[in-house]
Coordinates of C-alpha atoms in Angstrom, one line a residue:
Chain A
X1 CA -29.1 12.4 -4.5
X2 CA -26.0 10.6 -2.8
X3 CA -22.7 11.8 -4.3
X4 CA -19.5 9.2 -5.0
X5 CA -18.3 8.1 -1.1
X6 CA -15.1 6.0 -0.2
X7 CA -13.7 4.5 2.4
X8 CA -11.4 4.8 4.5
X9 CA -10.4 8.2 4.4
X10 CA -7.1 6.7 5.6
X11 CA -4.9 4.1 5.5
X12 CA -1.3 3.0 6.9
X13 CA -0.1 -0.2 5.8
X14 CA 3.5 -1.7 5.6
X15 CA 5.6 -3.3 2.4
X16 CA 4.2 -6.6 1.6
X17 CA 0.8 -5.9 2.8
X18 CA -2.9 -6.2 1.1
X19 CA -5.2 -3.6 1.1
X20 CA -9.0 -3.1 0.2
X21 CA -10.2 0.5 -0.8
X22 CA -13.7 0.5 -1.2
X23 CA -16.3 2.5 -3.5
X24 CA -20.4 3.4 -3.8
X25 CA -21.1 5.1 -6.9
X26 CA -23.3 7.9 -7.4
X27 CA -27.2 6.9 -7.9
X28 CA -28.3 5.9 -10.9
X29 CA -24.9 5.4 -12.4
X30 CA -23.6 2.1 -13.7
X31 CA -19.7 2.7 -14.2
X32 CA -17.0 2.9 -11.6
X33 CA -13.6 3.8 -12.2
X34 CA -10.2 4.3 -10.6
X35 CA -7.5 6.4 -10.7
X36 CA -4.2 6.8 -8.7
X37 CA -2.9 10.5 -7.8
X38 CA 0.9 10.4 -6.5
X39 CA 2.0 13.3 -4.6
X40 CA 2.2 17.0 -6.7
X41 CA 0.8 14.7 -9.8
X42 CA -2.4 14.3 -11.5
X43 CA -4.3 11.1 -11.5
X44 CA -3.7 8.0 -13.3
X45 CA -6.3 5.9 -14.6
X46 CA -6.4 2.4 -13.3
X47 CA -9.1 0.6 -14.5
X48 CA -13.4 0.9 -15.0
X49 CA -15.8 -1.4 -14.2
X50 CA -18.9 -1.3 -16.0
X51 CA -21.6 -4.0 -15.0
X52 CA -19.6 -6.1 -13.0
X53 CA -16.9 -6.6 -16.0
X54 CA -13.6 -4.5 -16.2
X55 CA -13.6 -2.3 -19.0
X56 CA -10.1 -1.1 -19.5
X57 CA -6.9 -1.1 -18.0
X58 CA -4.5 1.4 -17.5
X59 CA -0.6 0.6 -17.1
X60 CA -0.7 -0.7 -13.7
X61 CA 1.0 -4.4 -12.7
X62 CA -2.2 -7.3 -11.8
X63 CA -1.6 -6.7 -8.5
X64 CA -3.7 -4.1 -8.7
X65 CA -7.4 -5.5 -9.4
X66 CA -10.6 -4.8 -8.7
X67 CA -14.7 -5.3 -8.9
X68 CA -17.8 -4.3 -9.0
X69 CA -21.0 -5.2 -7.3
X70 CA -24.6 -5.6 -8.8
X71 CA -25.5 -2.4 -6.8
X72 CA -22.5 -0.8 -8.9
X73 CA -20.6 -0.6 -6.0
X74 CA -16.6 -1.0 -6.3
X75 CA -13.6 -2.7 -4.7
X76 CA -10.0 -1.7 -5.2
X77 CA -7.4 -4.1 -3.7
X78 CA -4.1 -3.8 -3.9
X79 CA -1.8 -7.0 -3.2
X80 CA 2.3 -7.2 -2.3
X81 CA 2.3 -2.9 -1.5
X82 CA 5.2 -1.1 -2.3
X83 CA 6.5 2.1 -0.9
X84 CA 5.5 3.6 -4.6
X85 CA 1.7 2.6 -3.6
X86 CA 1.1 5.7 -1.3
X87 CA -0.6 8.0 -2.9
X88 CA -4.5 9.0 -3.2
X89 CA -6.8 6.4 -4.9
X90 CA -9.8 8.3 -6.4
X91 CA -12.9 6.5 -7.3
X92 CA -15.3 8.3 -9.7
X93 CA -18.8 6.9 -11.1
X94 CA -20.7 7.3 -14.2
X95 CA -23.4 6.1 -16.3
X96 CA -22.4 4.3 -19.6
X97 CA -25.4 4.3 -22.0
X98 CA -25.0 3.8 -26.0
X99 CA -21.2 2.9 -25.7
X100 CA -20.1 6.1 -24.5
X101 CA -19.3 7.1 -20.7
X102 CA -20.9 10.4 -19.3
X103 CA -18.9 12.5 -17.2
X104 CA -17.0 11.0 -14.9
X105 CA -17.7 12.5 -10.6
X106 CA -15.2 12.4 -8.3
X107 CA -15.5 10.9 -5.1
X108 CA -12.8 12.2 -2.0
X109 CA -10.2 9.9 -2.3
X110 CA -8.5 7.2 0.2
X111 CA -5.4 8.2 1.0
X112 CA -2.9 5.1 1.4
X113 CA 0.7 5.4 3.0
X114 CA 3.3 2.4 2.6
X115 CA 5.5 2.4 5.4
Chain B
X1 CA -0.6 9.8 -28.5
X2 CA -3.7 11.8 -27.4
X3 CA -3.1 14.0 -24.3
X4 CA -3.2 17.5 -23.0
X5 CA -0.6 19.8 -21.9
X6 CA -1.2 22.7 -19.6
X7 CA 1.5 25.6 -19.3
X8 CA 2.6 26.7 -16.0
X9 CA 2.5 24.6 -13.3
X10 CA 2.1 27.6 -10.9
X11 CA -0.3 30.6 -11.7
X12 CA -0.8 33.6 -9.4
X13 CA -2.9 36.1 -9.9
X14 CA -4.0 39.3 -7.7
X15 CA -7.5 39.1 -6.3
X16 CA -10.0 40.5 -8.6
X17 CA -7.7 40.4 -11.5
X18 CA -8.2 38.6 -14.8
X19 CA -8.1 34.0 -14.7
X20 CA -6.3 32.1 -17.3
X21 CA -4.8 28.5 -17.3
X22 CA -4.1 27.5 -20.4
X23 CA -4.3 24.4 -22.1
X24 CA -3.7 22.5 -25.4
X25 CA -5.0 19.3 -26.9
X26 CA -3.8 16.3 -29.2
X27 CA -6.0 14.3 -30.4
X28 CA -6.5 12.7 -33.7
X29 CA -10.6 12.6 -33.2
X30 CA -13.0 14.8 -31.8
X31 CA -12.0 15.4 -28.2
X32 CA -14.2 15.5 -25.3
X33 CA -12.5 18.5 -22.7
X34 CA -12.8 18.8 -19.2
X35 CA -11.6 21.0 -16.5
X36 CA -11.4 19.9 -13.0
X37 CA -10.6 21.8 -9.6
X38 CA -8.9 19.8 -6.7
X39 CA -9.0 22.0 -3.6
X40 CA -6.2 20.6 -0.8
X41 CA -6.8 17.2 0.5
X42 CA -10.1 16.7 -1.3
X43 CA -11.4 14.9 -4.5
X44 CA -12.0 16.6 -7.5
X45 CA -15.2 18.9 -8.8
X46 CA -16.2 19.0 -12.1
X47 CA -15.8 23.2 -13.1
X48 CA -17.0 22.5 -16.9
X49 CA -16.9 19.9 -20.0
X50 CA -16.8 20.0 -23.5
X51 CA -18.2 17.3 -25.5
X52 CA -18.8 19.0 -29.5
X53 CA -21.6 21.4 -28.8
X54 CA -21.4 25.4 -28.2
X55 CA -17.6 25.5 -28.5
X56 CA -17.5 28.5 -25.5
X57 CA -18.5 26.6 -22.2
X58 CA -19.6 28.0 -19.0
X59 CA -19.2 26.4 -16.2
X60 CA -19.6 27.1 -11.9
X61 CA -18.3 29.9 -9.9
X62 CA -18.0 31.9 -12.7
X63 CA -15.4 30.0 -14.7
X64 CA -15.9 29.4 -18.7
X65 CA -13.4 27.7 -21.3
X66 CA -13.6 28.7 -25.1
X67 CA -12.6 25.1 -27.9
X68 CA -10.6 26.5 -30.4
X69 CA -10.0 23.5 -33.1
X70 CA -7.3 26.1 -35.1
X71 CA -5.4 26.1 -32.2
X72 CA -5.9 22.6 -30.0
X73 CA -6.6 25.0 -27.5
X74 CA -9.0 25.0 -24.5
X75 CA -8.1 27.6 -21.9
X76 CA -9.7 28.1 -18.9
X77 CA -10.8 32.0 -18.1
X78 CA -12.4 33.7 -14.9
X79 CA -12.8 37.5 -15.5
X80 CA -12.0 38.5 -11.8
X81 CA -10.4 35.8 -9.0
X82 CA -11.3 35.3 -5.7
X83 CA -9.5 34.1 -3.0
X84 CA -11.6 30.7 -2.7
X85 CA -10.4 30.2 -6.3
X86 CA -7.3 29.4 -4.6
X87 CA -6.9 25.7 -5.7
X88 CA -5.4 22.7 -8.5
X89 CA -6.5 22.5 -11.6
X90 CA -6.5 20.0 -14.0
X91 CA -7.5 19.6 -17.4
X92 CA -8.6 16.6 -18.8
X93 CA -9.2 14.6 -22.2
X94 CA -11.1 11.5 -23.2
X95 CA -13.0 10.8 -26.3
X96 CA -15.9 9.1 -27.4
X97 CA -16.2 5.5 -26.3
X98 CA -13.1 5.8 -24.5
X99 CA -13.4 4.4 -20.6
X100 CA -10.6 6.5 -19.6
X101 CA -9.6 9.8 -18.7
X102 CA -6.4 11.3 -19.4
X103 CA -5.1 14.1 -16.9
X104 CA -2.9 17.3 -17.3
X105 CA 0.0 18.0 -14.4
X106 CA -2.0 20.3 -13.4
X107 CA -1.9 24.2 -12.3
X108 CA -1.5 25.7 -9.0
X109 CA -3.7 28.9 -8.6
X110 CA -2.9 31.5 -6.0
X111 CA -4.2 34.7 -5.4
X112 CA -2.9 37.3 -3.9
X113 CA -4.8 39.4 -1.6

């Protein structure tokens, strides 16, 4: 069984630039979600993606937006970056089944620096 | 609002000695409880969940957390610490039908040799 993968592992890009962070979930699951960990913090939710439809939002500006893939893969892209941006994006998948989401696993993380 | 709150943002402990990193809950329905371990530059590993069963939970490498509803509690214990325990820990809420997960500041573990 194939755990949660990401890539890149790194990223530099400067102010004003568009990135794309990208996701495959975990087989057999069907929800993918995002999260943003600034240095020394804990993770912030971004959004989830569950069949190719977001499914909540966290409190992030629409420049942050994503999507999901019929093989449950994700995209995270982030447009006009800010210095605030660098930080590691974690991507974890899950599987969604009677309206509730099962535990949610952690993939490594992409971590983007704005310079 | 529902959240957690973990006390101590830095734990240390002596190897061998007695694990605990607290932390408490609001929520005004039944919580789901998670703990997560982040060692450096990596993602994070699922240690143990609760989700309205047993209320004691064990989970890997030893680690187990006890739900206590009296006290919105749900601390995480190990009865003796290793050095590889030596990591972030985080603990987490969500709910049922809730898409997201809501994170702690965390605690730093070290142990001293």
């Amino acid at each position: 069984e194939t755990g949660v993968t990401q890539s890149p592992t790194h990223l530099i890009k400067t102010r004003g630039q568009q990135v794309t962070l990208r996701c495959s979930s975990q087989s057999g699951h069907n929800t993918v979600s995002w999260y943003q960990q600034a240095l020394g913090q804990g993770p912030q939710f971004i959004f989830q993606y569950y069949r190719e439809e977001e499914n909540g939002r966290g409190n992030f500006p629409p420049r942050f937006s994503g999507l999901q893939f019929p093989n449950y893969s994700s995209e995270l892209n982030v447009n006009a970056l800010e210095l605030d941006d660098s930080a590691l994006y974690l991507c974890a998948s899950s599987l969604q089944a009677g309206g509730d989401t099962d535990t949610q696993y952690f993939g490594p993380g992409t971590r983007l620096t704005v310079l | 609002a529902q959240s957690v709150t973990q006390l101590g943002s830095h734990v240390s402990v002596s190897e061998g000695a007695l694990v605990l990193l607290r932390c408490n809950y609001s929520s005004s329905v039944p919580p789901y409880l998670f703990w997560y371990v982040q060692y450096p530059n990596q993602g994070l590993q699922l240690l143990l969940k609760y989700t309205s069963a047993a209320t004691l939970v064990k989970g890997i490498n030893g680690f187990e957390a006890e739900f206590k509803k009296s006290e919105t509690s749900f601390h995480l214990t190990k009865p003796s610490a290793h050095m590889s325990d030596a990591a972030e820990y985080f603990c987490v809420y969500t709910n049922f039908g809730n898409e997201k997960l809501t994170f702690g500041t965390g605690t730093r573990l070290t142990i001293i040799p």
